[in-house]
Coordinates of C-alpha atoms in Angstrom, one line a residue:
X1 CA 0.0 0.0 0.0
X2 CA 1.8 3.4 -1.0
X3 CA 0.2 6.5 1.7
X4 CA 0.2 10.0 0.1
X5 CA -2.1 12.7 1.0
X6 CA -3.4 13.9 -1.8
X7 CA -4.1 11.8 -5.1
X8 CA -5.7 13.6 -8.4
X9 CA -7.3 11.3 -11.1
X10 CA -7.1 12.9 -14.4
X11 CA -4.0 14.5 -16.1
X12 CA -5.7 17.1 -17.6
X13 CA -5.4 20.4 -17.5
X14 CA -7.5 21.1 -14.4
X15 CA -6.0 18.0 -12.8
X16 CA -2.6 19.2 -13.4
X17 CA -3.7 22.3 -11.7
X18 CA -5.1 20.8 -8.7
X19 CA -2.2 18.4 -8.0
X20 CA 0.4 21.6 -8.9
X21 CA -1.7 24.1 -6.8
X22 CA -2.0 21.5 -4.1
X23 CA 1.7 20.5 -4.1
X24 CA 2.6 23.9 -3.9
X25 CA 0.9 24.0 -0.5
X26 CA 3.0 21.5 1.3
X27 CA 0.9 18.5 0.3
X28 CA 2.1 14.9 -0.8
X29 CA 1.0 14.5 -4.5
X30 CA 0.3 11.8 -6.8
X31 CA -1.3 12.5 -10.3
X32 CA -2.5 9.5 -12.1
X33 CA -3.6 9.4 -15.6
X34 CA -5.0 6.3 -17.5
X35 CA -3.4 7.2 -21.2
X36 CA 0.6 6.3 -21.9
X37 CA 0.7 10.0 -23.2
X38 CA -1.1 12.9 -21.5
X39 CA -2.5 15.5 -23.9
X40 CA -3.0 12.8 -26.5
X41 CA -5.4 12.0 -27.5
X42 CA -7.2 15.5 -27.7
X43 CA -10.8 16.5 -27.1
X44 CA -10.5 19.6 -27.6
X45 CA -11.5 22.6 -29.7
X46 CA -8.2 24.7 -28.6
X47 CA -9.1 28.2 -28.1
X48 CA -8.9 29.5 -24.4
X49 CA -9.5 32.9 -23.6
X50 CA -5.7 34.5 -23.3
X51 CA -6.7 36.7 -19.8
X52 CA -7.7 33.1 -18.4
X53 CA -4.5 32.1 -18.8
X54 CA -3.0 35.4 -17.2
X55 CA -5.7 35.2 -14.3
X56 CA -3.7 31.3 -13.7
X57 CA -0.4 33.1 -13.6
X58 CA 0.7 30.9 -16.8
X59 CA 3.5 32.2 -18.8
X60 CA 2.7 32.4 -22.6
X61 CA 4.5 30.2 -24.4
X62 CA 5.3 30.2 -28.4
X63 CA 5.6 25.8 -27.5
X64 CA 2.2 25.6 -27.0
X65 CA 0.4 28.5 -28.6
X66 CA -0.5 27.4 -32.3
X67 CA -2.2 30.9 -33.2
X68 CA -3.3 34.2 -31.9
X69 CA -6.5 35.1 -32.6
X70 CA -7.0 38.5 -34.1
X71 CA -11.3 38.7 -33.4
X72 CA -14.1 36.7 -34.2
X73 CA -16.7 35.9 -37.3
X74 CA -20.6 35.4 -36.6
X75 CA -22.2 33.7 -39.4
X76 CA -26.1 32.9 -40.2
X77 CA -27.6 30.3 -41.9
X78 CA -28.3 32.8 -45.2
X79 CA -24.9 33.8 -45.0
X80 CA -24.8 37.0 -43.0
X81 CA -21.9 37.5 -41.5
X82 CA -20.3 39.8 -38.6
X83 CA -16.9 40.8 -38.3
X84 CA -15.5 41.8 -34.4
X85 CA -11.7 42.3 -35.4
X86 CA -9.0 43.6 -33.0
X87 CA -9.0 46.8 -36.5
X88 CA -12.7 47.5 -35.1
X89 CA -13.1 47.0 -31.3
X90 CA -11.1 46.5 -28.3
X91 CA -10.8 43.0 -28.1
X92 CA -11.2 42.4 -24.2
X93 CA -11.5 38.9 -24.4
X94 CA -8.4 38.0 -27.1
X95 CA -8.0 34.6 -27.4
X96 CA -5.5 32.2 -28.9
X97 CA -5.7 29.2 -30.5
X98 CA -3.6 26.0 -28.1
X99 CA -1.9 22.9 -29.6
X100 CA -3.2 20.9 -26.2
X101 CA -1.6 17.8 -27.0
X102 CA 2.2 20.7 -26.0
X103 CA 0.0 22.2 -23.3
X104 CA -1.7 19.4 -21.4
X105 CA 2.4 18.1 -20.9
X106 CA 3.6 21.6 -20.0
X107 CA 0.8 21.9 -17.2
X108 CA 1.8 18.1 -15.8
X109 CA 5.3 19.0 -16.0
X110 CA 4.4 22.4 -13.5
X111 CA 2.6 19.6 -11.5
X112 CA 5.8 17.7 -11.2
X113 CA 8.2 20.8 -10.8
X114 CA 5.9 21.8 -7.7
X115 CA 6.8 18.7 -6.4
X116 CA 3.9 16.0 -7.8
X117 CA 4.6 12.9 -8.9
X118 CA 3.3 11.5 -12.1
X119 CA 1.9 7.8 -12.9
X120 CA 1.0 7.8 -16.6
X121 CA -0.6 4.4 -17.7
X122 CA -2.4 4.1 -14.3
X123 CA -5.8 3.1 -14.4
X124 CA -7.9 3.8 -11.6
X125 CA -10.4 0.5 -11.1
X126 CA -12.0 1.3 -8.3
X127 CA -12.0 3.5 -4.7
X128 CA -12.9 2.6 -1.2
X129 CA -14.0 5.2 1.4
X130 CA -12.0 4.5 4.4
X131 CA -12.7 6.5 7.9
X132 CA -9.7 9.2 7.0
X133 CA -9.5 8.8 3.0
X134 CA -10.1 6.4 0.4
X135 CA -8.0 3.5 -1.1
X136 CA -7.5 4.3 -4.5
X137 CA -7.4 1.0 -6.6
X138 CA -4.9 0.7 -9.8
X139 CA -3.7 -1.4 -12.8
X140 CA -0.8 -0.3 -14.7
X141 CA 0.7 -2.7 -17.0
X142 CA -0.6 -5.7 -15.9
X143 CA 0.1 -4.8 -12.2
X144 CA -2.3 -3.8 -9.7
X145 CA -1.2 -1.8 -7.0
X146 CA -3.5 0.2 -3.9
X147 CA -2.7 3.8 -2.8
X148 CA -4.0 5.5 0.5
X149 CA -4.8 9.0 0.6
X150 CA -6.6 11.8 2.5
X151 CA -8.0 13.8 -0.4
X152 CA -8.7 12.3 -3.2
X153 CA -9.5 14.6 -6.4
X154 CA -11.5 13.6 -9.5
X155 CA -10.5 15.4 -12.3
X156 CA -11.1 12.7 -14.9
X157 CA -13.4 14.1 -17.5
X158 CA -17.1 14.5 -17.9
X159 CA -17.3 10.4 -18.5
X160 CA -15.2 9.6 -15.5
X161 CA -16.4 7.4 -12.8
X162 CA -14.6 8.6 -9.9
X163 CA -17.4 10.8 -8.4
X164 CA -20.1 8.5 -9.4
X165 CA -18.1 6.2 -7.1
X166 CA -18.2 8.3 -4.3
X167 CA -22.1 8.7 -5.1
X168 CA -21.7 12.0 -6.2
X169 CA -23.9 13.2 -9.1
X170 CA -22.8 13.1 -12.5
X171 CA -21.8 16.8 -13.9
X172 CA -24.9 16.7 -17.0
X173 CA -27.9 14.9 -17.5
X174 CA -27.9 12.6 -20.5
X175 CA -30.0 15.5 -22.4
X176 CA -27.1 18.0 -21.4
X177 CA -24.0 16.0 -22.7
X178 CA -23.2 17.8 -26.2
X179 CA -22.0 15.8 -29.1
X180 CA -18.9 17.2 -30.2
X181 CA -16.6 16.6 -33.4
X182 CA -13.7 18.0 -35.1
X183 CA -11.1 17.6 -37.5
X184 CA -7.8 19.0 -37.9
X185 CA -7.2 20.1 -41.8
X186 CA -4.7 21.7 -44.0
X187 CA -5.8 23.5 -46.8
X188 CA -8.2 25.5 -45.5
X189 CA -8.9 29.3 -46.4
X190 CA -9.4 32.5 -44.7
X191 CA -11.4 34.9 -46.1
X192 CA -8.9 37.2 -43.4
X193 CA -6.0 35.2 -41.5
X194 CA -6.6 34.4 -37.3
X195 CA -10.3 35.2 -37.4
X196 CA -12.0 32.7 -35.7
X197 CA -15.9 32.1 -37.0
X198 CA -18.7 30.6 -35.1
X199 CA -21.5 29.3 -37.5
X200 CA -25.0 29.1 -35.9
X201 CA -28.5 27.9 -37.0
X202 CA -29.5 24.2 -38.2
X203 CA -25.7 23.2 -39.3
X204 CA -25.6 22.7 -35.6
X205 CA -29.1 21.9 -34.0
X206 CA -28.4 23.0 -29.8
X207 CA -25.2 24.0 -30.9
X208 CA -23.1 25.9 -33.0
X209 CA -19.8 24.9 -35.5
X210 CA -16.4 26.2 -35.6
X211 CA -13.6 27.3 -37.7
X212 CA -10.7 28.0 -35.3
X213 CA -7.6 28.7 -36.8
X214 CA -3.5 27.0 -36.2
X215 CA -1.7 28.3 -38.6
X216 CA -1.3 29.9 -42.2
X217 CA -3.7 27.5 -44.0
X218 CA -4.4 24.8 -40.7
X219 CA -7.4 24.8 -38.5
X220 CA -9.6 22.3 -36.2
X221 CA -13.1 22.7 -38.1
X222 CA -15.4 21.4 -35.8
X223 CA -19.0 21.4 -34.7
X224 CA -21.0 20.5 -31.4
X225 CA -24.9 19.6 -31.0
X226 CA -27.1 18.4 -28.9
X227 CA -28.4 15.4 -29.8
X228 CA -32.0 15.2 -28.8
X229 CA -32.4 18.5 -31.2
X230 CA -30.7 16.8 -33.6
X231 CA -31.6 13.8 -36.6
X232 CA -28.8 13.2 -37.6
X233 CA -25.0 12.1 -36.1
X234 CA -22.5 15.3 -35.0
X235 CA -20.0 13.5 -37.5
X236 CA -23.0 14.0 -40.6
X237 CA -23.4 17.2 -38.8
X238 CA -19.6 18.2 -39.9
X239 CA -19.2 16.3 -43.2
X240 CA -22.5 18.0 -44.2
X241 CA -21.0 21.8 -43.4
X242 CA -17.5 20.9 -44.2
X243 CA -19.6 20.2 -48.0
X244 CA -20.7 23.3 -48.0
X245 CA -18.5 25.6 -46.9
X246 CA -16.5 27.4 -49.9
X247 CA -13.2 27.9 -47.3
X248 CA -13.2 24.3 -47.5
X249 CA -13.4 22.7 -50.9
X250 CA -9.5 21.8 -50.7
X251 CA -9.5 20.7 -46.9
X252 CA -7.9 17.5 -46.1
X253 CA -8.2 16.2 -42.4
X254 CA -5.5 15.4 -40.3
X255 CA -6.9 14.1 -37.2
X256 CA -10.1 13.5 -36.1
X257 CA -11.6 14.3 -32.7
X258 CA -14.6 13.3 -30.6
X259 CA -16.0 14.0 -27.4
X260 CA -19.0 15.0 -25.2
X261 CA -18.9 18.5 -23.7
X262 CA -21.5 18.9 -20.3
X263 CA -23.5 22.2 -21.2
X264 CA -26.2 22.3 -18.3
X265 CA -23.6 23.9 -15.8
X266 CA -21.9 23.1 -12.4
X267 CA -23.4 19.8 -10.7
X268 CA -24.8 20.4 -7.5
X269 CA -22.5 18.6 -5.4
X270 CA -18.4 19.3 -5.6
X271 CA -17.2 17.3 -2.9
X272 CA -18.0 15.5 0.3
X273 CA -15.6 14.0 2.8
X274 CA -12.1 14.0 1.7
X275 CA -13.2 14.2 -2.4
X276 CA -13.5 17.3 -4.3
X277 CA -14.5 17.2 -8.2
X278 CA -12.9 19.5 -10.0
X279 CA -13.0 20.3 -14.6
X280 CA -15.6 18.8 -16.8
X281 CA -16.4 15.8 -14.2
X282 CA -17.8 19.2 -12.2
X283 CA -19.1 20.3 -14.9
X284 CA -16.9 23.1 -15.0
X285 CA -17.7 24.5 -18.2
X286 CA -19.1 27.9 -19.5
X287 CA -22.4 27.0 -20.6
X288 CA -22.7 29.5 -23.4
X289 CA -19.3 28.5 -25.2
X290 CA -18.7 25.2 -24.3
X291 CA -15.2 26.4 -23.2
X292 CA -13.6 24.2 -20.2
X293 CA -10.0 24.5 -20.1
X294 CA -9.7 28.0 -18.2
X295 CA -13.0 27.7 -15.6
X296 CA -11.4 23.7 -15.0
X297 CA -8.2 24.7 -14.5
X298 CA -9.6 27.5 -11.8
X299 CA -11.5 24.8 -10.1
X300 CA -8.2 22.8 -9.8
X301 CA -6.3 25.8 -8.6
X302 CA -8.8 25.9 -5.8
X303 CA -8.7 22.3 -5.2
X304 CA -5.3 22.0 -4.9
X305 CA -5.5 25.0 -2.2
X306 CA -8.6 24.1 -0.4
X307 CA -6.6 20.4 -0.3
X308 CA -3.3 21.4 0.8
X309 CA -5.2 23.3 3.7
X310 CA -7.3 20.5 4.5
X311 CA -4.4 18.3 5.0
X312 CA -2.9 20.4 8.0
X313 CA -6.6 21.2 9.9
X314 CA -9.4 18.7 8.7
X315 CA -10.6 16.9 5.7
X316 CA -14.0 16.4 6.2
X317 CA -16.9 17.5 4.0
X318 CA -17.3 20.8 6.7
X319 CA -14.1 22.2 5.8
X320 CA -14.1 21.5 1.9
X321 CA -17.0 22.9 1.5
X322 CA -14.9 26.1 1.5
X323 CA -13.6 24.9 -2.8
X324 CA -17.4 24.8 -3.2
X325 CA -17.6 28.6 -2.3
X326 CA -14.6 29.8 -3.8
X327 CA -15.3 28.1 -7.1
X328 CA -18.8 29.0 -7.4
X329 CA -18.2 33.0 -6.3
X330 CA -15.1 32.9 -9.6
X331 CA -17.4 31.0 -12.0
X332 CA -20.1 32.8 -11.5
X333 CA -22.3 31.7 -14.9
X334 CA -25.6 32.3 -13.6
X335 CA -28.0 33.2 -16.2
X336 CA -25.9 31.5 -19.3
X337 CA -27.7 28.7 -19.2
X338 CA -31.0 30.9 -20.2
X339 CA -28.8 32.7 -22.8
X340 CA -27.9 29.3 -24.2
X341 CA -31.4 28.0 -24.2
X342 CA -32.6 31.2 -25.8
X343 CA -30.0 31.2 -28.5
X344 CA -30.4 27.1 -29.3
X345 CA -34.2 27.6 -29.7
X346 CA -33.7 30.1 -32.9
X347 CA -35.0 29.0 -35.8
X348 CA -32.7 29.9 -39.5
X349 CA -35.0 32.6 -40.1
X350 CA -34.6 34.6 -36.9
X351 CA -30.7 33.8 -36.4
X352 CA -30.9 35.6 -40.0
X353 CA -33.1 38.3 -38.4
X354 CA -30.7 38.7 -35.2
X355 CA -27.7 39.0 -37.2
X356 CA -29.1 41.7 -39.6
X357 CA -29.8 43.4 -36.9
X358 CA -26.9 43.3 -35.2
X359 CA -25.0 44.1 -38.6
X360 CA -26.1 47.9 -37.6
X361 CA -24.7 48.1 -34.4
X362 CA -21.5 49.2 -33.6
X363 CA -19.3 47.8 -30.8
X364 CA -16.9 50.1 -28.7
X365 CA -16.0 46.3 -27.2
X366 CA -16.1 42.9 -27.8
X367 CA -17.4 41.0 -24.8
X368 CA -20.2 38.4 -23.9
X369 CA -21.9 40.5 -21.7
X370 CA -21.6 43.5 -24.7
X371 CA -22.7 41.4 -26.8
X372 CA -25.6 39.9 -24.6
X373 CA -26.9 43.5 -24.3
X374 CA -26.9 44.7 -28.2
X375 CA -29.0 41.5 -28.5
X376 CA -31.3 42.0 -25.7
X377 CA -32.0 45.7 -26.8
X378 CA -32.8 44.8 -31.0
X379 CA -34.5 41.5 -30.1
X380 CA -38.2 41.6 -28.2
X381 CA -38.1 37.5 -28.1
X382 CA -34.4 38.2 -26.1
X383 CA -36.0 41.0 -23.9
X384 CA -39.1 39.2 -22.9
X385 CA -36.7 36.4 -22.1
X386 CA -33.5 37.4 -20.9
X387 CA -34.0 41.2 -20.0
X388 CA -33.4 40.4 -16.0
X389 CA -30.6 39.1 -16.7
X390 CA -29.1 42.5 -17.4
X391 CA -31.3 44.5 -14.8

């Protein structure tokens, strides 16, 4: 039986940040992670808001950043467009484009330079709650081996089985799990280079799709649904927009990507005695985007603190309650989920409508919440519907 005090489940990025954050604070680590190669394979659209990654004290690195975006594209179903370039507005939520597969390793690496230790090709099979901790049970390579620990964090995606284990609640409801999938080309065009477009309407039915660009004439072209709005597969989703799509004709994919994405927000529960769930097993995810790696990788920063804590004064559910507070007060998405349910129930004709309207506006600012209000103030469907949310 190896004894540690703290073991994370999940080499991602917002496992990384829990065991760094929590290693930081005196505790004894152990990061465990299923796959032979962390970051690989991807599930991931790659673009991460660049002030998140500030806010996390991460240096910007030309490693793992694949492509600085210069603003966004909004496109219709008829073909309307919107363009919110950096030329235009003052971008105050730039973004850049990640090549995960550099970044998830860079983020375990801080882990292990804080003082974690990494177990790659470490399966967990099972846990057991013990009166101070849980045994933690493990396969790697044929072998099977038991840990002991005091905190145990579950950080092992929105399919992991950790906090079901513990008889936590699962992050989404079946009906909430998006459909996400993307490939990788070459080839493609840019009607304007490191604009990243958003396509919405019936291509993407509870969704939207996605053009994000990685280089000079690469990007991950990529679409998420959900899939009781939906008749057909996400994949004939993609193939049937990639067809279409005049920036496309020459594409040639590279890699193929697939994964569910939990859009119905933070599950109720976070933790109990010595567990805390932390990234899109939390459901850590911004409802209105589908973006995950920045709000996961803040709940694993607060993990990893609340943890460290908990392991000098008491690890019961009483005192880690205190990562349920501090995670709910920083990702503080109330009201998205009404923005998201407003925007998905658009029919073609008035996304075409919206975007028209919108084409008259003029932005000082390119924000969500900006953005939010220009729509709530052309739009009498988004008024009657999300007008308090803005009050």
């Amino acid at each position: 039986m190896i004894e540690t005090d703290v073991i994370v489940v999940g080499s991602g990025p917002a496992g990384s940040s829990a065991a760094k954050h929590a290693a930081l604070g005196g505790a004894k680590v152990i990061l465990m992670d299923k796959k032979s190669e962390i970051g690989s394979p991807k599930r991931c659209a790659e673009e991460v808001p660049v002030a998140g990654l500030e806010k996390l004290g991460i240096e910007l690195s030309p490693r793992w950043i694949a492509k600085r975006i210069d603003g966004i594209r909004i496109l219709t179903p008829d073909g309307t467009d919107i363009w919110l370039t950096k030329d235009e507005v003052n971008l105050s939520e730039a973004d850049c484009v990640l090549e995960r597969k550099v970044f998830d390793k860079h983020m375990a690496m801080d882990a292990a330079r804080a003082g974690a230790e990494i177990r790659i090709k470490t399966l967990v099979t099972g846990i057991e709650k013990i009166e101070n901790g849980f045994i933690v049970e493990t396969e790697s390579m044929g072998k099977k081996q038991d840990f002991k620990c005091k905190i145990l964090i579950a950080a092992d995606g929105p399919e992991g089985h950790v906090a079901r284990w513990a008889g936590l609640l699962p992050a989404a409801k079946a009906k909430e799990m998006g459909s996400c999938v993307q490939y990788e080309m070459c080839n493609v065009e840019f009607e304007k280079p490191g604009i990243s477009e958003f396509h919405f309407g019936s291509c993407a039915p509870g969704g939207f799709a996605w053009i994000f660009p990685k280089g000079d004439d690469i990007a991950n072209v990529g679409l998420g649904i959900l899939p009781h709005k939906a008749e057909k597969t996400a994949k004939e989703y993609l193939d049937d927009f990639i067809a279409k799509s005049p920036y496309l004709k020459n594409a040639q994919a590279v890699e193929l990507n697939v994964g569910g994405d939990p859009a119905g927000g933070m599950t109720k529960k976070l933790y109990d005695d010595n567990i805390m769930v932390v990234g899109a097993a939390a459901g850590q995810v911004n409802p209105l985007t589908g973006e995950g790696i920045i709000p996961g990788m803040i709940g694993g920063m607060y993990a990893g603190q609340v943890a460290a804590q908990a392991i000098k004064e008491d690890c019961s559910k009483k005192f880690l309650k205190l990562y349920d507070k501090m995670v709910r007060e920083e990702l503080d998405y109330e009201g998205y989920k009404e923005v998201q349910d407003y925007i998905y129930s658009l029919s073609d004709e008035e996304f075409n409508e919206l975007c028209h309207a919108l084409q008259e506006e003029s932005f000082d600012e390119i924000s969500a919440n900006k953005v939010l209000k220009k729509i709530i103030e052309i739009s009498p469907k988004a008024a009657l519907k999300l007008g308090k949310l803005i009050m």
